[in-house]
Amino acid sequence: MAAISAHCAIRSDKIAALSASSSSFSGEILPKHSRFSGVSVPAFPVRRRSISCQSSSAASSVSSVNGKANSELKDFLHINDFDKDTILKILDRAAEVKTLLKSGERTYLPFKGKTMSMIFTKPSMRTRVSFETGFSLLGGHAVYLGPNDIQMGKREETRDIARVLCRYNDIIMARVFAHQDILDLAKYATVPVVNGLTDYNHPCQIMADALTIIEHIGHLEGTKVVYVGDGNNIVHSWLLLAAVVPFHFVCACPKGFEPDKETVEKARLAGISKIEITNDPKEAVQGADVVYSDVWASMGQKEEAEHRRQVFKGFQVDEALMKLAGPKAYFMHCLPAERGIEVTDGVVEAPYSIVFPQAENRMHAQNAIMLHLLGF
């Protein structure tokens, strides 16, 4: 495929250094990448970042410190909470550790002795397996807490759950419906909180997508990414990434299914990327580097599925649409895919489809996010 970008290249001598140093867990475990600045881990308890939880509006909850992205935040909640350099450093680290793991190296264990709670009010195969496997491969132990284990906000208040779990665990990951729940977890927990997905955004997925684009195209900056479908949480995260890293992002969706207006405006006002919202997928995909799709009815919207199938006619990514995109275009999908609905079986199985490397990269991107938050 296309060459990997220089900032994701891994030298053999560096891998050897990683392996050699990983047998000791005192001092520095993983040599820092040339573009990675480590974050020191303060003694427990950690001073947490103040997050306003007064508004339940997802768009208004997108946070920053003094109006600027910060590189040393406790939590990973929104991509645009971090500056461009930090995002690229995390992606660099993801590429490094991915190469290390795929080489068969199993002595690099920075998470040895550490535990993670994984809260799921929304079940998911990829999120659970990628987080649990990734944390385990790096030496940690993850605890799965399903919808019936906690019943967050019903059996016990979110703020109480946060203050209990942070006394057991070193890090918390949560995949929830309401965005306010992830904000409350982060507000009251004194350990890092990772947003595994909310109805508003899905930052870990987009970090994995960015890593995949870099691997196959050679760079993220300057690419044209065209999303075709519902203006959902995936689109919101792409918009927030576009507020930090410069590229051309287009969302082609039916009228009435556009992404959150405040989030679109936030991305445009950042003045970093070219942002387009359109109702014409055929025009949108022309010249695309990536054509991206997602299910038309997400979890919690299945009762709308038949109605959405009617509204979304013409927004299926099929072979004809990919031909309009051009010969250089890749197809991406965050999965699970409803083949024959938002995308044809032929597109998913085509040589230009990179959906399975994309799914694999969930684990590697998340590993890098957790390494960053835990100070490695």
PDB file of C-alpha atoms in Angstrom, residues 62-366:
ATOM      1  CA  VAL A  62     -16.697  20.376  24.881  1.00  0.00           C
ATOM      2  CA  SER A  63     -14.037  21.630  27.239  1.00  0.00           C
ATOM      3  CA  SER A  64     -10.725  23.416  27.155  1.00  0.00           C
ATOM      4  CA  VAL A  65      -8.523  25.170  29.649  1.00  0.00           C
ATOM      5  CA  ASN A  66      -8.657  28.967  29.398  1.00  0.00           C
ATOM      6  CA  GLY A  67      -9.993  28.530  25.869  1.00  0.00           C
ATOM      7  CA  LYS A  68      -6.881  26.669  24.736  1.00  0.00           C
ATOM      8  CA  ALA A  69      -6.165  22.991  24.214  1.00  0.00           C
ATOM      9  CA  ASN A  70      -3.972  21.503  26.921  1.00  0.00           C
ATOM     10  CA  SER A  71      -1.358  18.785  26.485  1.00  0.00           C
ATOM     11  CA  GLU A  72      -1.355  17.609  30.113  1.00  0.00           C
ATOM     12  CA  LEU A  73      -4.987  16.926  30.977  1.00  0.00           C
ATOM     13  CA  LYS A  74      -6.042  14.159  33.327  1.00  0.00           C
ATOM     14  CA  ASP A  75      -8.722  12.701  31.040  1.00  0.00           C
ATOM     15  CA  PHE A  76      -9.330  11.841  27.380  1.00  0.00           C
ATOM     16  CA  LEU A  77     -12.860  13.120  26.731  1.00  0.00           C
ATOM     17  CA  HIS A  78     -12.725  15.147  23.490  1.00  0.00           C
ATOM     18  CA  ILE A  79      -9.956  15.239  20.891  1.00  0.00           C
ATOM     19  CA  ASN A  80      -9.870  19.034  20.813  1.00  0.00           C
ATOM     20  CA  ASP A  81      -9.051  19.172  24.514  1.00  0.00           C
ATOM     21  CA  PHE A  82      -5.502  18.473  23.299  1.00  0.00           C
ATOM     22  CA  ASP A  83      -3.247  20.458  20.982  1.00  0.00           C
ATOM     23  CA  LYS A  84      -2.015  19.245  17.613  1.00  0.00           C
ATOM     24  CA  ASP A  85       1.443  18.317  18.860  1.00  0.00           C
ATOM     25  CA  THR A  86       0.028  16.123  21.626  1.00  0.00           C
ATOM     26  CA  ILE A  87      -2.399  14.370  19.280  1.00  0.00           C
ATOM     27  CA  LEU A  88       0.411  13.583  16.829  1.00  0.00           C
ATOM     28  CA  LYS A  89       2.678  12.406  19.648  1.00  0.00           C
ATOM     29  CA  ILE A  90      -0.016  10.006  20.839  1.00  0.00           C
ATOM     30  CA  LEU A  91      -0.357   8.691  17.284  1.00  0.00           C
ATOM     31  CA  ASP A  92       3.424   8.295  17.084  1.00  0.00           C
ATOM     32  CA  ARG A  93       3.361   6.296  20.310  1.00  0.00           C
ATOM     33  CA  ALA A  94       0.512   4.145  18.968  1.00  0.00           C
ATOM     34  CA  ALA A  95       2.616   3.251  15.923  1.00  0.00           C
ATOM     35  CA  GLU A  96       5.646   2.435  18.094  1.00  0.00           C
ATOM     36  CA  VAL A  97       3.815   0.154  20.496  1.00  0.00           C
ATOM     37  CA  LYS A  98       1.864  -1.489  17.662  1.00  0.00           C
ATOM     38  CA  THR A  99       5.150  -2.386  15.952  1.00  0.00           C
ATOM     39  CA  LEU A 100       6.516  -3.694  19.239  1.00  0.00           C
ATOM     40  CA  LEU A 101       3.488  -5.910  19.915  1.00  0.00           C
ATOM     41  CA  LYS A 102       3.312  -7.226  16.352  1.00  0.00           C
ATOM     42  CA  SER A 103       6.990  -8.191  16.582  1.00  0.00           C
ATOM     43  CA  GLY A 104       6.007 -10.661  19.308  1.00  0.00           C
ATOM     44  CA  GLU A 105       7.618  -8.657  22.104  1.00  0.00           C
ATOM     45  CA  ARG A 106       5.841  -9.385  25.386  1.00  0.00           C
ATOM     46  CA  THR A 107       8.214  -8.018  28.038  1.00  0.00           C
ATOM     47  CA  TYR A 108       7.183  -4.368  27.750  1.00  0.00           C
ATOM     48  CA  LEU A 109       4.715  -4.186  30.648  1.00  0.00           C
ATOM     49  CA  PRO A 110       4.226  -0.557  31.724  1.00  0.00           C
ATOM     50  CA  PHE A 111       0.777  -1.348  33.157  1.00  0.00           C
ATOM     51  CA  LYS A 112       2.045  -4.146  35.412  1.00  0.00           C
ATOM     52  CA  GLY A 113       0.294  -3.867  38.775  1.00  0.00           C
ATOM     53  CA  LYS A 114      -2.318  -1.475  37.404  1.00  0.00           C
ATOM     54  CA  THR A 115      -6.049  -2.050  37.039  1.00  0.00           C
ATOM     55  CA  MET A 116      -8.757  -0.477  34.905  1.00  0.00           C
ATOM     56  CA  SER A 117     -12.519  -0.413  35.323  1.00  0.00           C
ATOM     57  CA  MET A 118     -14.428  -0.622  32.034  1.00  0.00           C
ATOM     58  CA  ILE A 119     -17.969   0.735  32.405  1.00  0.00           C
ATOM     59  CA  PHE A 120     -20.407  -0.299  29.674  1.00  0.00           C
ATOM     60  CA  THR A 121     -23.947   1.045  29.613  1.00  0.00           C
ATOM     61  CA  LYS A 122     -23.708   0.458  25.823  1.00  0.00           C
ATOM     62  CA  PRO A 123     -22.391  -3.009  24.980  1.00  0.00           C
ATOM     63  CA  SER A 124     -19.694  -3.352  22.303  1.00  0.00           C
ATOM     64  CA  MET A 125     -17.449  -6.121  21.018  1.00  0.00           C
ATOM     65  CA  ARG A 126     -14.661  -3.909  19.639  1.00  0.00           C
ATOM     66  CA  THR A 127     -14.496  -1.506  22.575  1.00  0.00           C
ATOM     67  CA  ARG A 128     -14.409  -4.236  25.196  1.00  0.00           C
ATOM     68  CA  VAL A 129     -11.966  -6.572  23.438  1.00  0.00           C
ATOM     69  CA  SER A 130      -9.622  -3.811  22.268  1.00  0.00           C
ATOM     70  CA  PHE A 131      -9.374  -2.126  25.674  1.00  0.00           C
ATOM     71  CA  GLU A 132      -9.190  -5.337  27.692  1.00  0.00           C
ATOM     72  CA  THR A 133      -6.680  -7.025  25.378  1.00  0.00           C
ATOM     73  CA  GLY A 134      -4.534  -3.935  24.977  1.00  0.00           C
ATOM     74  CA  PHE A 135      -4.358  -3.254  28.708  1.00  0.00           C
ATOM     75  CA  SER A 136      -3.539  -6.917  29.366  1.00  0.00           C
ATOM     76  CA  LEU A 137      -0.804  -7.092  26.711  1.00  0.00           C
ATOM     77  CA  LEU A 138       0.901  -4.167  28.442  1.00  0.00           C
ATOM     78  CA  GLY A 139       0.718  -5.877  31.833  1.00  0.00           C
ATOM     79  CA  GLY A 140      -2.506  -4.524  33.355  1.00  0.00           C
ATOM     80  CA  HIS A 141      -5.765  -6.085  34.505  1.00  0.00           C
ATOM     81  CA  ALA A 142      -9.132  -4.792  33.260  1.00  0.00           C
ATOM     82  CA  VAL A 143     -12.455  -5.307  35.043  1.00  0.00           C
ATOM     83  CA  TYR A 144     -15.627  -5.381  32.925  1.00  0.00           C
ATOM     84  CA  LEU A 145     -18.702  -3.704  34.429  1.00  0.00           C
ATOM     85  CA  GLY A 146     -21.774  -4.267  32.252  1.00  0.00           C
ATOM     86  CA  PRO A 147     -25.142  -2.490  32.259  1.00  0.00           C
ATOM     87  CA  ASN A 148     -26.492  -4.702  35.045  1.00  0.00           C
ATOM     88  CA  ASP A 149     -23.375  -4.454  37.207  1.00  0.00           C
ATOM     89  CA  ILE A 150     -23.710  -0.756  37.975  1.00  0.00           C
ATOM     90  CA  GLN A 151     -26.903   0.730  36.490  1.00  0.00           C
ATOM     91  CA  MET A 152     -25.159   4.089  36.572  1.00  0.00           C
ATOM     92  CA  GLY A 153     -27.438   6.933  37.581  1.00  0.00           C
ATOM     93  CA  LYS A 154     -30.199   4.545  38.637  1.00  0.00           C
ATOM     94  CA  ARG A 155     -28.926   2.233  41.358  1.00  0.00           C
ATOM     95  CA  GLU A 156     -26.073   4.585  42.239  1.00  0.00           C
ATOM     96  CA  GLU A 157     -25.188   8.136  41.338  1.00  0.00           C
ATOM     97  CA  THR A 158     -22.417   8.650  38.828  1.00  0.00           C
ATOM     98  CA  ARG A 159     -20.404  10.848  41.195  1.00  0.00           C
ATOM     99  CA  ASP A 160     -20.440   8.101  43.836  1.00  0.00           C
ATOM    100  CA  ILE A 161     -19.366   5.450  41.327  1.00  0.00           C
ATOM    101  CA  ALA A 162     -16.470   7.658  40.217  1.00  0.00           C
ATOM    102  CA  ARG A 163     -15.234   8.249  43.763  1.00  0.00           C
ATOM    103  CA  VAL A 164     -15.407   4.559  44.601  1.00  0.00           C
ATOM    104  CA  LEU A 165     -13.767   3.160  41.469  1.00  0.00           C
ATOM    105  CA  CYS A 166     -10.843   5.578  41.585  1.00  0.00           C
ATOM    106  CA  ARG A 167      -9.943   4.090  44.973  1.00  0.00           C
ATOM    107  CA  TYR A 168      -9.660   0.643  43.389  1.00  0.00           C
ATOM    108  CA  ASN A 169      -8.362   1.436  39.916  1.00  0.00           C
ATOM    109  CA  ASP A 170      -5.623   3.408  38.202  1.00  0.00           C
ATOM    110  CA  ILE A 171      -7.774   4.372  35.203  1.00  0.00           C
ATOM    111  CA  ILE A 172     -11.451   4.240  34.193  1.00  0.00           C
ATOM    112  CA  MET A 173     -12.913   3.741  30.714  1.00  0.00           C
ATOM    113  CA  ALA A 174     -16.600   4.277  30.098  1.00  0.00           C
ATOM    114  CA  ARG A 175     -18.850   3.658  27.096  1.00  0.00           C
ATOM    115  CA  VAL A 176     -22.155   5.348  27.879  1.00  0.00           C
ATOM    116  CA  PHE A 177     -25.222   6.921  26.317  1.00  0.00           C
ATOM    117  CA  ALA A 178     -25.389  10.368  27.937  1.00  0.00           C
ATOM    118  CA  HIS A 179     -22.348  12.593  27.438  1.00  0.00           C
ATOM    119  CA  GLN A 180     -23.007  14.157  30.824  1.00  0.00           C
ATOM    120  CA  ASP A 181     -22.160  10.797  32.428  1.00  0.00           C
ATOM    121  CA  ILE A 182     -18.593  10.851  31.103  1.00  0.00           C
ATOM    122  CA  LEU A 183     -18.209  14.466  32.238  1.00  0.00           C
ATOM    123  CA  ASP A 184     -19.412  13.572  35.733  1.00  0.00           C
ATOM    124  CA  LEU A 185     -17.096  10.560  35.937  1.00  0.00           C
ATOM    125  CA  ALA A 186     -14.153  12.763  34.992  1.00  0.00           C
ATOM    126  CA  LYS A 187     -15.183  15.506  37.407  1.00  0.00           C
ATOM    127  CA  TYR A 188     -15.347  13.263  40.466  1.00  0.00           C
ATOM    128  CA  ALA A 189     -12.691  10.620  39.727  1.00  0.00           C
ATOM    129  CA  THR A 190      -9.117  11.378  40.752  1.00  0.00           C
ATOM    130  CA  VAL A 191      -7.693   8.956  38.159  1.00  0.00           C
ATOM    131  CA  PRO A 192      -7.784   9.348  34.354  1.00  0.00           C
ATOM    132  CA  VAL A 193     -11.105   8.760  32.625  1.00  0.00           C
ATOM    133  CA  VAL A 194     -11.205   7.663  28.972  1.00  0.00           C
ATOM    134  CA  ASN A 195     -14.270   8.304  26.835  1.00  0.00           C
ATOM    135  CA  GLY A 196     -14.991   4.963  25.143  1.00  0.00           C
ATOM    136  CA  LEU A 197     -18.056   6.476  23.430  1.00  0.00           C
ATOM    137  CA  THR A 198     -21.025   8.683  24.214  1.00  0.00           C
ATOM    138  CA  ASP A 199     -24.020   9.713  22.152  1.00  0.00           C
ATOM    139  CA  TYR A 200     -22.131  12.945  21.466  1.00  0.00           C
ATOM    140  CA  ASN A 201     -18.663  11.766  20.435  1.00  0.00           C
ATOM    141  CA  HIS A 202     -16.288   8.810  19.972  1.00  0.00           C
ATOM    142  CA  PRO A 203     -12.718  10.134  20.284  1.00  0.00           C
ATOM    143  CA  CYS A 204     -10.930   6.764  20.574  1.00  0.00           C
ATOM    144  CA  GLN A 205     -12.433   5.637  17.267  1.00  0.00           C
ATOM    145  CA  ILE A 206     -11.239   8.739  15.443  1.00  0.00           C
ATOM    146  CA  MET A 207      -7.730   8.375  16.905  1.00  0.00           C
ATOM    147  CA  ALA A 208      -7.690   4.826  15.488  1.00  0.00           C
ATOM    148  CA  ASP A 209      -8.978   6.183  12.168  1.00  0.00           C
ATOM    149  CA  ALA A 210      -6.239   8.827  12.061  1.00  0.00           C
ATOM    150  CA  LEU A 211      -3.598   6.161  12.730  1.00  0.00           C
ATOM    151  CA  THR A 212      -5.029   4.034   9.908  1.00  0.00           C
ATOM    152  CA  ILE A 213      -5.014   6.933   7.453  1.00  0.00           C
ATOM    153  CA  ILE A 214      -1.391   7.720   8.303  1.00  0.00           C
ATOM    154  CA  GLU A 215      -0.425   4.081   7.769  1.00  0.00           C
ATOM    155  CA  HIS A 216      -2.092   3.819   4.362  1.00  0.00           C
ATOM    156  CA  ILE A 217      -1.789   7.306   2.891  1.00  0.00           C
ATOM    157  CA  GLY A 218       1.371   8.463   4.651  1.00  0.00           C
ATOM    158  CA  HIS A 219      -0.106  11.499   6.396  1.00  0.00           C
ATOM    159  CA  LEU A 220      -3.313  12.891   7.869  1.00  0.00           C
ATOM    160  CA  GLU A 221      -2.745  16.579   7.284  1.00  0.00           C
ATOM    161  CA  GLY A 222      -4.083  17.782   3.950  1.00  0.00           C
ATOM    162  CA  THR A 223      -6.181  14.693   3.226  1.00  0.00           C
ATOM    163  CA  LYS A 224      -9.837  14.827   2.177  1.00  0.00           C
ATOM    164  CA  VAL A 225     -12.086  12.698   4.399  1.00  0.00           C
ATOM    165  CA  VAL A 226     -15.699  12.358   3.274  1.00  0.00           C
ATOM    166  CA  TYR A 227     -18.254  10.911   5.663  1.00  0.00           C
ATOM    167  CA  VAL A 228     -21.503   9.685   4.080  1.00  0.00           C
ATOM    168  CA  GLY A 229     -24.482   9.044   6.362  1.00  0.00           C
ATOM    169  CA  ASP A 230     -25.960  10.264   9.632  1.00  0.00           C
ATOM    170  CA  GLY A 231     -24.379  13.313  11.304  1.00  0.00           C
ATOM    171  CA  ASN A 232     -23.721  11.366  14.493  1.00  0.00           C
ATOM    172  CA  ASN A 233     -21.080  11.035  17.231  1.00  0.00           C
ATOM    173  CA  ILE A 234     -18.477   9.855  14.712  1.00  0.00           C
ATOM    174  CA  VAL A 235     -18.968  13.044  12.708  1.00  0.00           C
ATOM    175  CA  HIS A 236     -18.695  15.161  15.853  1.00  0.00           C
ATOM    176  CA  SER A 237     -15.323  13.601  16.666  1.00  0.00           C
ATOM    177  CA  TRP A 238     -14.088  14.129  13.109  1.00  0.00           C
ATOM    178  CA  LEU A 239     -15.117  17.781  13.415  1.00  0.00           C
ATOM    179  CA  LEU A 240     -13.283  18.147  16.724  1.00  0.00           C
ATOM    180  CA  LEU A 241     -10.155  16.591  15.214  1.00  0.00           C
ATOM    181  CA  ALA A 242     -10.472  19.045  12.315  1.00  0.00           C
ATOM    182  CA  ALA A 243     -10.376  21.845  14.888  1.00  0.00           C
ATOM    183  CA  VAL A 244      -6.861  20.701  15.828  1.00  0.00           C
ATOM    184  CA  VAL A 245      -5.236  19.037  12.780  1.00  0.00           C
ATOM    185  CA  PRO A 246      -5.614  20.577   9.295  1.00  0.00           C
ATOM    186  CA  PHE A 247      -7.426  18.469   6.702  1.00  0.00           C
ATOM    187  CA  HIS A 248     -10.519  18.703   4.499  1.00  0.00           C
ATOM    188  CA  PHE A 249     -13.604  17.174   6.132  1.00  0.00           C
ATOM    189  CA  VAL A 250     -16.930  16.743   4.352  1.00  0.00           C
ATOM    190  CA  CYS A 251     -20.120  15.335   5.857  1.00  0.00           C
ATOM    191  CA  ALA A 252     -22.745  14.286   3.288  1.00  0.00           C
ATOM    192  CA  CYS A 253     -26.052  13.575   5.019  1.00  0.00           C
ATOM    193  CA  PRO A 254     -29.803  13.862   4.358  1.00  0.00           C
ATOM    194  CA  LYS A 255     -31.538  17.103   5.303  1.00  0.00           C
ATOM    195  CA  GLY A 256     -32.511  17.015   8.948  1.00  0.00           C
ATOM    196  CA  PHE A 257     -29.691  14.638   9.858  1.00  0.00           C
ATOM    197  CA  GLU A 258     -26.831  17.136   9.924  1.00  0.00           C
ATOM    198  CA  PRO A 259     -24.315  17.125  12.792  1.00  0.00           C
ATOM    199  CA  ASP A 260     -24.682  19.383  15.831  1.00  0.00           C
ATOM    200  CA  LYS A 261     -24.546  23.006  14.633  1.00  0.00           C
ATOM    201  CA  GLU A 262     -22.429  24.257  17.536  1.00  0.00           C
ATOM    202  CA  THR A 263     -19.831  21.583  16.897  1.00  0.00           C
ATOM    203  CA  VAL A 264     -19.707  22.443  13.182  1.00  0.00           C
ATOM    204  CA  GLU A 265     -19.269  26.092  14.075  1.00  0.00           C
ATOM    205  CA  LYS A 266     -16.548  25.270  16.588  1.00  0.00           C
ATOM    206  CA  ALA A 267     -14.596  23.398  13.926  1.00  0.00           C
ATOM    207  CA  ARG A 268     -15.024  26.214  11.406  1.00  0.00           C
ATOM    208  CA  LEU A 269     -14.079  28.955  13.858  1.00  0.00           C
ATOM    209  CA  ALA A 270     -10.858  27.132  14.703  1.00  0.00           C
ATOM    210  CA  GLY A 271      -9.740  28.095  11.198  1.00  0.00           C
ATOM    211  CA  ILE A 272      -7.604  24.969  10.892  1.00  0.00           C
ATOM    212  CA  SER A 273      -9.442  22.815   8.359  1.00  0.00           C
ATOM    213  CA  LYS A 274     -11.859  23.136   5.469  1.00  0.00           C
ATOM    214  CA  ILE A 275     -15.288  21.995   6.701  1.00  0.00           C
ATOM    215  CA  GLU A 276     -18.234  21.211   4.440  1.00  0.00           C
ATOM    216  CA  ILE A 277     -21.731  19.945   5.255  1.00  0.00           C
ATOM    217  CA  THR A 278     -23.706  18.893   2.178  1.00  0.00           C
ATOM    218  CA  ASN A 279     -26.721  16.830   1.141  1.00  0.00           C
ATOM    219  CA  ASP A 280     -25.112  15.567  -2.084  1.00  0.00           C
ATOM    220  CA  PRO A 281     -22.924  12.476  -1.560  1.00  0.00           C
ATOM    221  CA  LYS A 282     -21.987  12.163  -5.251  1.00  0.00           C
ATOM    222  CA  GLU A 283     -20.480  15.627  -5.319  1.00  0.00           C
ATOM    223  CA  ALA A 284     -18.955  15.236  -1.862  1.00  0.00           C
ATOM    224  CA  VAL A 285     -16.856  12.147  -2.598  1.00  0.00           C
ATOM    225  CA  GLN A 286     -15.095  13.500  -5.670  1.00  0.00           C
ATOM    226  CA  GLY A 287     -11.364  13.633  -5.032  1.00  0.00           C
ATOM    227  CA  ALA A 288     -11.677  11.964  -1.630  1.00  0.00           C
ATOM    228  CA  ASP A 289      -8.759  10.213   0.009  1.00  0.00           C
ATOM    229  CA  VAL A 290     -11.162   8.427   2.360  1.00  0.00           C
ATOM    230  CA  VAL A 291     -14.866   7.652   2.075  1.00  0.00           C
ATOM    231  CA  TYR A 292     -16.255   6.845   5.514  1.00  0.00           C
ATOM    232  CA  SER A 293     -19.580   5.326   6.515  1.00  0.00           C
ATOM    233  CA  ASP A 294     -21.434   4.230   9.643  1.00  0.00           C
ATOM    234  CA  VAL A 295     -24.780   2.604  10.415  1.00  0.00           C
ATOM    235  CA  TRP A 296     -27.802   4.767   9.722  1.00  0.00           C
ATOM    236  CA  ALA A 297     -29.510   3.848  13.017  1.00  0.00           C
ATOM    237  CA  SER A 298     -27.203   3.635  16.028  1.00  0.00           C
ATOM    238  CA  MET A 299     -27.865   1.822  19.290  1.00  0.00           C
ATOM    239  CA  GLY A 300     -30.925   3.412  20.861  1.00  0.00           C
ATOM    240  CA  GLN A 301     -32.322   4.407  17.450  1.00  0.00           C
ATOM    241  CA  LYS A 302     -33.320   0.972  16.158  1.00  0.00           C
ATOM    242  CA  GLU A 303     -37.016   1.821  16.330  1.00  0.00           C
ATOM    243  CA  GLU A 304     -36.245   4.461  13.681  1.00  0.00           C
ATOM    244  CA  ALA A 305     -34.392   2.021  11.422  1.00  0.00           C
ATOM    245  CA  GLU A 306     -37.113   1.556   8.783  1.00  0.00           C
ATOM    246  CA  HIS A 307     -37.851   5.273   8.591  1.00  0.00           C
ATOM    247  CA  ARG A 308     -34.146   6.048   8.273  1.00  0.00           C
ATOM    248  CA  ARG A 309     -33.738   3.524   5.458  1.00  0.00           C
ATOM    249  CA  GLN A 310     -36.259   5.502   3.458  1.00  0.00           C
ATOM    250  CA  VAL A 311     -34.716   8.885   4.274  1.00  0.00           C
ATOM    251  CA  PHE A 312     -31.158   7.717   3.615  1.00  0.00           C
ATOM    252  CA  LYS A 313     -31.825   6.287   0.142  1.00  0.00           C
ATOM    253  CA  GLY A 314     -29.064   7.595  -2.091  1.00  0.00           C
ATOM    254  CA  PHE A 315     -26.544   7.672   0.757  1.00  0.00           C
ATOM    255  CA  GLN A 316     -25.430   4.055   0.487  1.00  0.00           C
ATOM    256  CA  VAL A 317     -21.693   3.687  -0.221  1.00  0.00           C
ATOM    257  CA  ASP A 318     -21.653   1.363  -3.209  1.00  0.00           C
ATOM    258  CA  GLU A 319     -19.175   0.585  -5.962  1.00  0.00           C
ATOM    259  CA  ALA A 320     -20.510   3.419  -8.135  1.00  0.00           C
ATOM    260  CA  LEU A 321     -19.958   5.998  -5.372  1.00  0.00           C
ATOM    261  CA  MET A 322     -16.431   4.717  -4.747  1.00  0.00           C
ATOM    262  CA  LYS A 323     -15.737   5.009  -8.489  1.00  0.00           C
ATOM    263  CA  LEU A 324     -16.779   8.663  -8.305  1.00  0.00           C
ATOM    264  CA  ALA A 325     -14.360   9.154  -5.426  1.00  0.00           C
ATOM    265  CA  GLY A 326     -11.487   8.115  -7.656  1.00  0.00           C
ATOM    266  CA  PRO A 327      -8.821   5.404  -7.745  1.00  0.00           C
ATOM    267  CA  LYS A 328      -6.873   6.667  -4.718  1.00  0.00           C
ATOM    268  CA  ALA A 329      -9.828   6.568  -2.312  1.00  0.00           C
ATOM    269  CA  TYR A 330      -9.960   4.143   0.613  1.00  0.00           C
ATOM    270  CA  PHE A 331     -13.153   2.994   2.305  1.00  0.00           C
ATOM    271  CA  MET A 332     -13.469   3.119   6.101  1.00  0.00           C
ATOM    272  CA  HIS A 333     -16.238   2.100   8.505  1.00  0.00           C
ATOM    273  CA  CYS A 334     -16.154   2.085  12.303  1.00  0.00           C
ATOM    274  CA  LEU A 335     -18.134  -1.204  12.388  1.00  0.00           C
ATOM    275  CA  PRO A 336     -20.385  -3.028  12.943  1.00  0.00           C
ATOM    276  CA  ALA A 337     -21.591  -2.636   9.369  1.00  0.00           C
ATOM    277  CA  GLU A 338     -25.047  -3.492   8.105  1.00  0.00           C
ATOM    278  CA  ARG A 339     -23.981  -4.850   4.749  1.00  0.00           C
ATOM    279  CA  GLY A 340     -26.480  -4.061   2.048  1.00  0.00           C
ATOM    280  CA  ILE A 341     -27.794  -1.053   3.978  1.00  0.00           C
ATOM    281  CA  GLU A 342     -25.305   1.812   4.413  1.00  0.00           C
ATOM    282  CA  VAL A 343     -22.591  -0.018   2.444  1.00  0.00           C
ATOM    283  CA  THR A 344     -22.583  -2.858  -0.056  1.00  0.00           C
ATOM    284  CA  ASP A 345     -20.863  -6.146   0.603  1.00  0.00           C
ATOM    285  CA  GLY A 346     -18.666  -5.542  -2.429  1.00  0.00           C
ATOM    286  CA  VAL A 347     -17.274  -2.296  -1.009  1.00  0.00           C
ATOM    287  CA  VAL A 348     -16.493  -3.831   2.388  1.00  0.00           C
ATOM    288  CA  GLU A 349     -14.605  -6.671   0.681  1.00  0.00           C
ATOM    289  CA  ALA A 350     -12.895  -4.541  -1.981  1.00  0.00           C
ATOM    290  CA  PRO A 351      -9.092  -4.064  -2.055  1.00  0.00           C
ATOM    291  CA  TYR A 352      -9.572  -0.373  -1.204  1.00  0.00           C
ATOM    292  CA  SER A 353     -11.442  -1.264   2.017  1.00  0.00           C
ATOM    293  CA  ILE A 354      -9.299  -0.841   5.138  1.00  0.00           C
ATOM    294  CA  VAL A 355     -12.037  -1.504   7.705  1.00  0.00           C
ATOM    295  CA  PHE A 356     -10.228  -4.387   9.414  1.00  0.00           C
ATOM    296  CA  PRO A 357      -6.839  -2.672   9.859  1.00  0.00           C
ATOM    297  CA  GLN A 358      -8.961   0.238  11.122  1.00  0.00           C
ATOM    298  CA  ALA A 359     -10.653  -2.023  13.688  1.00  0.00           C
ATOM    299  CA  GLU A 360      -7.296  -3.442  14.803  1.00  0.00           C
ATOM    300  CA  ASN A 361      -5.985   0.064  15.369  1.00  0.00           C
ATOM    301  CA  ARG A 362      -8.600   0.697  18.038  1.00  0.00           C
ATOM    302  CA  MET A 363      -6.398  -1.302  20.413  1.00  0.00           C
ATOM    303  CA  HIS A 364      -3.169   0.427  19.455  1.00  0.00           C
ATOM    304  CA  ALA A 365      -4.570   3.958  19.553  1.00  0.00           C
ATOM    305  CA  GLN A 366      -6.189   3.294  22.926  1.00  0.00           C
TER     306      GLN A 366
END
